[in-house]
Structures are given as C-alpha cells and as structure tokens.
Short mmCIF file of C-alpha atoms in Angstrom, two decimals:
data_model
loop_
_atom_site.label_atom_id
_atom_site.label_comp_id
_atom_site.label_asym_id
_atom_site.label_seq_id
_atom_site.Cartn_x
_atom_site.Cartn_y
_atom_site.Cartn_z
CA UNK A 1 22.47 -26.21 -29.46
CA UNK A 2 18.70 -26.50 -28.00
CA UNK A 3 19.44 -24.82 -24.32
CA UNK A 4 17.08 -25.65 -21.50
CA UNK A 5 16.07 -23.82 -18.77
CA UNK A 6 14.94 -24.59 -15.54
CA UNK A 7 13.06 -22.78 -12.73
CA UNK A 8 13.33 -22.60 -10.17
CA UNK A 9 16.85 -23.65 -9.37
CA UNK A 10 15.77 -24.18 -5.90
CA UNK A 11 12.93 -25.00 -3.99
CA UNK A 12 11.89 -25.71 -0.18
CA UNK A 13 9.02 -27.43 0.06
CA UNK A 14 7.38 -29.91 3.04
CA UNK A 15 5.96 -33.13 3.39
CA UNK A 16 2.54 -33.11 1.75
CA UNK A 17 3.55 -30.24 -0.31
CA UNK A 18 2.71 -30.21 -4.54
CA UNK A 19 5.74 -29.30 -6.17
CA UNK A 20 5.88 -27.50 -9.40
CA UNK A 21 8.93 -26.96 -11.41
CA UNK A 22 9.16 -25.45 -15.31
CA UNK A 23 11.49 -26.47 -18.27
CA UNK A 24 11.49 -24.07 -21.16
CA UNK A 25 13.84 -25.40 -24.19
CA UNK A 26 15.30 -22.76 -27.03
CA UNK A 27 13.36 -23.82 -29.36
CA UNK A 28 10.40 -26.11 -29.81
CA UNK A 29 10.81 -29.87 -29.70
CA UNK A 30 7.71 -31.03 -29.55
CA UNK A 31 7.53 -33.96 -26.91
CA UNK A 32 11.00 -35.12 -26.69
CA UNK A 33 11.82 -34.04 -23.12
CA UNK A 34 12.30 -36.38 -20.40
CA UNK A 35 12.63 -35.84 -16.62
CA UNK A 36 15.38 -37.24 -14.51
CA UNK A 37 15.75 -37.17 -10.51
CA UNK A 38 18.88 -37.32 -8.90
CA UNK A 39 20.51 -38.53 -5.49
CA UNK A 40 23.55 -37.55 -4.18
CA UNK A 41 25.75 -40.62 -4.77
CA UNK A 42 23.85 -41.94 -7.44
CA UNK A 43 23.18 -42.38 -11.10
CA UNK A 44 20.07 -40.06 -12.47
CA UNK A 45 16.55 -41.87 -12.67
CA UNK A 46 14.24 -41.60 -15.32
CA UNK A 47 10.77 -39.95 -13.74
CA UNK A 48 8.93 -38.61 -17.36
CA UNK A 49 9.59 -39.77 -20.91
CA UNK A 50 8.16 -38.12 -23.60
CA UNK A 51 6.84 -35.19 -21.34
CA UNK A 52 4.06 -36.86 -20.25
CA UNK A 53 4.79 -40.74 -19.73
CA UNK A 54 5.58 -41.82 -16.39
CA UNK A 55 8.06 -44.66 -16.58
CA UNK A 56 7.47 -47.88 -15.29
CA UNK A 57 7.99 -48.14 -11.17
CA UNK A 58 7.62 -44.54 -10.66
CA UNK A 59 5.38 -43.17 -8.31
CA UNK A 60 2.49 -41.81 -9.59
CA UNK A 61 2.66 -38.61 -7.87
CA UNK A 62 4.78 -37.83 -10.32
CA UNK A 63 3.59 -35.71 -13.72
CA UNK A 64 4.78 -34.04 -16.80
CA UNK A 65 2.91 -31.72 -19.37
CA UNK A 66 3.84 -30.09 -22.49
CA UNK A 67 5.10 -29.49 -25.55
CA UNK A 68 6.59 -27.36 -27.80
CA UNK A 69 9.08 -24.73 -25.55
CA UNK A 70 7.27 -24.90 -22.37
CA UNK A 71 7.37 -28.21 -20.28
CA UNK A 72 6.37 -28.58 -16.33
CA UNK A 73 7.06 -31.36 -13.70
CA UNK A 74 4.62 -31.55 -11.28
CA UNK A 75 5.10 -33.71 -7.40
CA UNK A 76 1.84 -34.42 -5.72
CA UNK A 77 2.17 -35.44 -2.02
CA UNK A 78 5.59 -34.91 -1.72
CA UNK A 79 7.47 -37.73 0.21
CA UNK A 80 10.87 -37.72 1.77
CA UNK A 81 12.44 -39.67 -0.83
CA UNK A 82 11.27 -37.13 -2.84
CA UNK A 83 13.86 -34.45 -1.87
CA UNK A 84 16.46 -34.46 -4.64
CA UNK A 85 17.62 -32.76 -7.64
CA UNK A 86 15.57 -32.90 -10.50
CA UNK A 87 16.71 -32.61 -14.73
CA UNK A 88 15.06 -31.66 -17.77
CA UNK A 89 16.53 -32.89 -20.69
CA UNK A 90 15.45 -33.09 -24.62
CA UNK A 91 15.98 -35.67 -27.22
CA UNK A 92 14.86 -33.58 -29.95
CA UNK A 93 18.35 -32.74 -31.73
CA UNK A 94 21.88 -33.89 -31.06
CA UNK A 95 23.34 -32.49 -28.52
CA UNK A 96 20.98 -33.74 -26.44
CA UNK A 97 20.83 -30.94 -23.20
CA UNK A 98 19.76 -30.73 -19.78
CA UNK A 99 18.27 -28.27 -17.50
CA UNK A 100 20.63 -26.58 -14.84
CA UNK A 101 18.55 -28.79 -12.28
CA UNK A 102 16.41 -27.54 -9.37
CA UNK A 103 16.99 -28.85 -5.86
CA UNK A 104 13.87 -29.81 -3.76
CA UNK A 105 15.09 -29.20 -0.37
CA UNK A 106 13.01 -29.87 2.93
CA UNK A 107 11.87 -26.59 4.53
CA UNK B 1 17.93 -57.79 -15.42
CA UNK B 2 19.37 -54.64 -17.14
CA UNK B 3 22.80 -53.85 -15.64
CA UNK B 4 25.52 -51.03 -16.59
CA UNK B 5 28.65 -51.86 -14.78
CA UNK B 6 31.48 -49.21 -14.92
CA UNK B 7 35.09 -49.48 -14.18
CA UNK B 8 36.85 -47.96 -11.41
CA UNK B 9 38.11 -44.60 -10.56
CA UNK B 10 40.53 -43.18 -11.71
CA UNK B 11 43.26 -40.30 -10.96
CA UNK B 12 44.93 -38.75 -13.99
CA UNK B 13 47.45 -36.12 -14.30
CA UNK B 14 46.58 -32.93 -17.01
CA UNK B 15 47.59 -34.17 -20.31
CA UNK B 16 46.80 -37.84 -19.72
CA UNK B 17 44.26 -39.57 -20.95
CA UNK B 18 41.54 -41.54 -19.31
CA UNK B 19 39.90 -44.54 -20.51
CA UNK B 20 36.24 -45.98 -19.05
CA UNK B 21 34.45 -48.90 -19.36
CA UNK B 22 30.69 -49.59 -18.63
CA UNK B 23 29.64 -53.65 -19.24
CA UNK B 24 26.21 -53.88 -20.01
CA UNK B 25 24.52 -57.42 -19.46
CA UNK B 26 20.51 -58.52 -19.27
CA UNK B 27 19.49 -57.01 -22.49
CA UNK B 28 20.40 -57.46 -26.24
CA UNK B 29 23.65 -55.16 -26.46
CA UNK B 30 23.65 -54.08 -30.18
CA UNK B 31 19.58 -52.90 -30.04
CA UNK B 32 20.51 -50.28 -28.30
CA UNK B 33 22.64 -46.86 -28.17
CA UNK B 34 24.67 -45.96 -25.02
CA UNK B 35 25.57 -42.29 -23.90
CA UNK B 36 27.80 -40.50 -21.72
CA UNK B 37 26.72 -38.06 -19.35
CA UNK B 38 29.58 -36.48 -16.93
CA UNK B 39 28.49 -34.50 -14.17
CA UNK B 40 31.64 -32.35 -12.30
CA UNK B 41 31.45 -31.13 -9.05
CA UNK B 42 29.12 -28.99 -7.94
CA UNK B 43 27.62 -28.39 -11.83
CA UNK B 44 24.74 -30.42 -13.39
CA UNK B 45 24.18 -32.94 -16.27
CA UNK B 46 26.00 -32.59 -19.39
CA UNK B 47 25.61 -34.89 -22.24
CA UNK B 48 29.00 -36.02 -24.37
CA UNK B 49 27.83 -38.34 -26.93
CA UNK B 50 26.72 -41.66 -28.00
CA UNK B 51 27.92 -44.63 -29.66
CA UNK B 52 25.41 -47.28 -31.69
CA UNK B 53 26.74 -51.10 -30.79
CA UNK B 54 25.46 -51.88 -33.95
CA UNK B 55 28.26 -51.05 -36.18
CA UNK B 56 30.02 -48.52 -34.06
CA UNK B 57 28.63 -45.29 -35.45
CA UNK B 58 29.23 -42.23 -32.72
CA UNK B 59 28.08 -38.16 -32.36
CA UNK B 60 29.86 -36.37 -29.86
CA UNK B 61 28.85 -32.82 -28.45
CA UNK B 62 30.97 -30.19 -30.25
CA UNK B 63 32.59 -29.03 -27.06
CA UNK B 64 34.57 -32.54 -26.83
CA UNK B 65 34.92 -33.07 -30.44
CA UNK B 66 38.95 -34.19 -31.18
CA UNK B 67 39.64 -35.15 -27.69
CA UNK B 68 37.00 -37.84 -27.04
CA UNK B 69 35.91 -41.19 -28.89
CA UNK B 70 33.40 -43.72 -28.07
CA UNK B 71 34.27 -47.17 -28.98
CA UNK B 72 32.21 -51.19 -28.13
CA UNK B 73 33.27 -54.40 -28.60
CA UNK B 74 30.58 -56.72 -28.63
CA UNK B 75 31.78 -59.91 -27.82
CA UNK B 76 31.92 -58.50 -24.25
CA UNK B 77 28.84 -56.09 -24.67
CA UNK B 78 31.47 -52.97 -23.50
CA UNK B 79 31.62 -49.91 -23.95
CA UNK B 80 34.07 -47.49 -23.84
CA UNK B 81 34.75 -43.50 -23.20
CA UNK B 82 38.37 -42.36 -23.72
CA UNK B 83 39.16 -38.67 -23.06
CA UNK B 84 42.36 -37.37 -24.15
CA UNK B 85 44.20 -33.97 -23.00
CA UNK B 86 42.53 -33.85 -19.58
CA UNK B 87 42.42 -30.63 -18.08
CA UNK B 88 41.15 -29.73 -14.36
CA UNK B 89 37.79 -29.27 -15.18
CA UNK B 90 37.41 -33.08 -16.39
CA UNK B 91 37.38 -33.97 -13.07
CA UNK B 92 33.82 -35.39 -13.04
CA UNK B 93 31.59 -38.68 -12.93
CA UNK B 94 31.15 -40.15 -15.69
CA UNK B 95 27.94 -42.15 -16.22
CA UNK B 96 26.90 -44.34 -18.99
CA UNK B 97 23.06 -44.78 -19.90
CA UNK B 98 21.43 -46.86 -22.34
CA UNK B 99 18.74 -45.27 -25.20
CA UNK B 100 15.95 -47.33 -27.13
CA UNK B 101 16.98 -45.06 -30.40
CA UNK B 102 15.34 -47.26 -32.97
CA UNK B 103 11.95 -45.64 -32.52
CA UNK B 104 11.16 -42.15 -30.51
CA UNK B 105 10.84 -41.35 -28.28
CA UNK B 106 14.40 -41.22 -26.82
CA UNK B 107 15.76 -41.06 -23.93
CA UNK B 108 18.30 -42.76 -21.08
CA UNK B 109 16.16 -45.32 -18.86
CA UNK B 110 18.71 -47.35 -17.50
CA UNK B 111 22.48 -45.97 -16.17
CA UNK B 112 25.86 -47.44 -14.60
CA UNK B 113 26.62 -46.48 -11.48
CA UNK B 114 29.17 -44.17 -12.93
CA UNK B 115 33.08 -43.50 -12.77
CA UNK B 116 35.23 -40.41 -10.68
CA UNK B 117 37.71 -39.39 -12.59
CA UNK B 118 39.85 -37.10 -11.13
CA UNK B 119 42.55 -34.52 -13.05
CA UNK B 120 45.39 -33.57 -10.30
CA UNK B 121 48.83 -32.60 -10.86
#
C-alpha cells in the first residue's frame, strides 16, 4: 500500500496567517493526490484535485503543488472557516490512502 | 443537483452485521464509481473500497477483504456497504463519495452526509 504522510499533524495559525502543510506519499504517483478539508459533523470537501486544480467553488486562497513523493497545500489569508482538518489522499493505486490529517487550529 | 443520501444510524452488537445505503440522485448513476470512506472516532480517513454501477465490479482494501461487499441496484441508483463480523473498532461513520473513474484524474468530489454505526455489546 502507497502510505501518506502528513506534516504537521497540527497547526495554530491566525486570521491573516499563510498556512503551509506537506504530503509526502511512499512512493511516487505522479499527480494523483487530491486535498480534502474537513468539519466536525460533516462529510470531507474536495479543496485540490490532481495536486494542483482547485475545484470548482473553492476559494482561491487555496493551492496545491507537486508531484512525484512530495506534495504541499498552501492557505493564503486564512479565514475562520478555514480552521479545520485537512487530508491528503492519492488515487494513484488501489488502495487509495489518506494522510493522518493536520488540524488548523486558531491560536 | 448531485445528492448522496445515506441511511440512518445504526447500533449493532459484535458479530452482527451492518448494512448501509447511500441514494444518489441529480447525476447519471452508472457513469460513475462510488467509495466508502469510514472515519472512527478520534482517527482519520480510511478508504474501504469501491463499487462500479456499471455492471457491479468492486476492489476492497485488503484489511476488509471477506467481511465486506459493495453491492447497487440501479433501478433505484443505491448503493450499498454491508460489513459482516463487526468488532468494536467498526464503530465509525461511514461516508459514501462519488469518483469520475472513466478518465484520471480520480478522486471523490461529491459525498453523503454519512452513517454512525455503532458496535456495543
């Protein structure tokens, strides 16, 4: 299985703050990694497809870069909404795998 | 517009088994695969398998292989997720989600609102 691992697993962060968080995956697999933000009480929401595609309605704040092993998430201007748990997560081979998550928490 | 509508909760002694639905309307059922995702308390993501609507096809992860099976019926454009043997740590929400797999890349863009399932004696 392709394991994917996140850092950090926590973050604090403010209002205004850029937030940065890294995905590094096994082995490579090329572009197929997609980022997912979740709520407490709710289903995961796609952010990134692809590693780089921002799906339609989100924010633009939002970012993703990479390929290969190495994959980032970047949050511009963070917002309030914006504090949540975050998921990496690659499509490359079956079983598809996620990241252990990293909490953005408000400092 | 897309929708992924899950059945209730459910409470389930160990050793039962546990069957979920997830009734997907506003889109063209059979073009495209659905997963499950389960996330337990206090742990993260972790993907289960997927079943292909068109013609039924599944791939489960290894760790639930014998104990869990995807099935559809698409006159109702349902899914299904039936665990069998359910131990403690089972106790989870289950989520379904929907994947474009015809063409990469792939990944889950629209989910249910998912399903607590909960394993007590």
């Amino acid at each position: 299985d392709i394991q994917m691992t996140q850092s950090p697993s926590s973050l604090s962060a403010s209002v205004g703050d850029r937030v940065t968080i890294t995905c590094r995956a096994s082995q490579s697999i090329a572009n197929y990694l997609n980022w997912y933000q979740r709520k407490p009480g709710k289903a995961p929401n796609l952010l990134i497809l692809a590693a780089s595609s921002l799906q339609s309605g989100v924010p633009s704040r939002f970012s993703g870069s990479g390929s290969g092993t190495d994959f980032t998430l970047t949050i511009n201007n963070l917002q309030p909404e914006d504090f949540a748990t975050y998921y990496c997560q690659q499509s490359y081979g079956v079983p598809w795998t996620f990241g252990q998550g990293t909490k953005v928490e408000i400092k | 517009q897309v929708r992924l509508v899950h059945s209730g909760a459910e409470v389930k002694e160990p050793g039962a088994s546990v069957k979920v639905s997830c009734k997907a309307s506003g889109y063209t059922f059979t073009n495209y695969y659905m997963h499950w995702v389960r996330q337990a308390p206090g742990q993260g993501l972790e993907w289960m398998g997927m079943i292909n609507p068109n013609g039924g096809g599944t791939s489960y992860a290894q760790k639930f292989q014998g104990r869990l099976t995807m099935t559809r019926d698409t006159s109702t454009s349902t899914v299904y997720m039936e665990l069998s043997s359910l131990i403690s740590e089972d106790t989870a929400v289950y989520y379904c989600a929907r994947d474009r797999h015809y063409a990469a890349p792939f990944y889950l863009d629209y989910w249910g609102q998912g399903t607590l399932v909960t394993i007590s004696s």
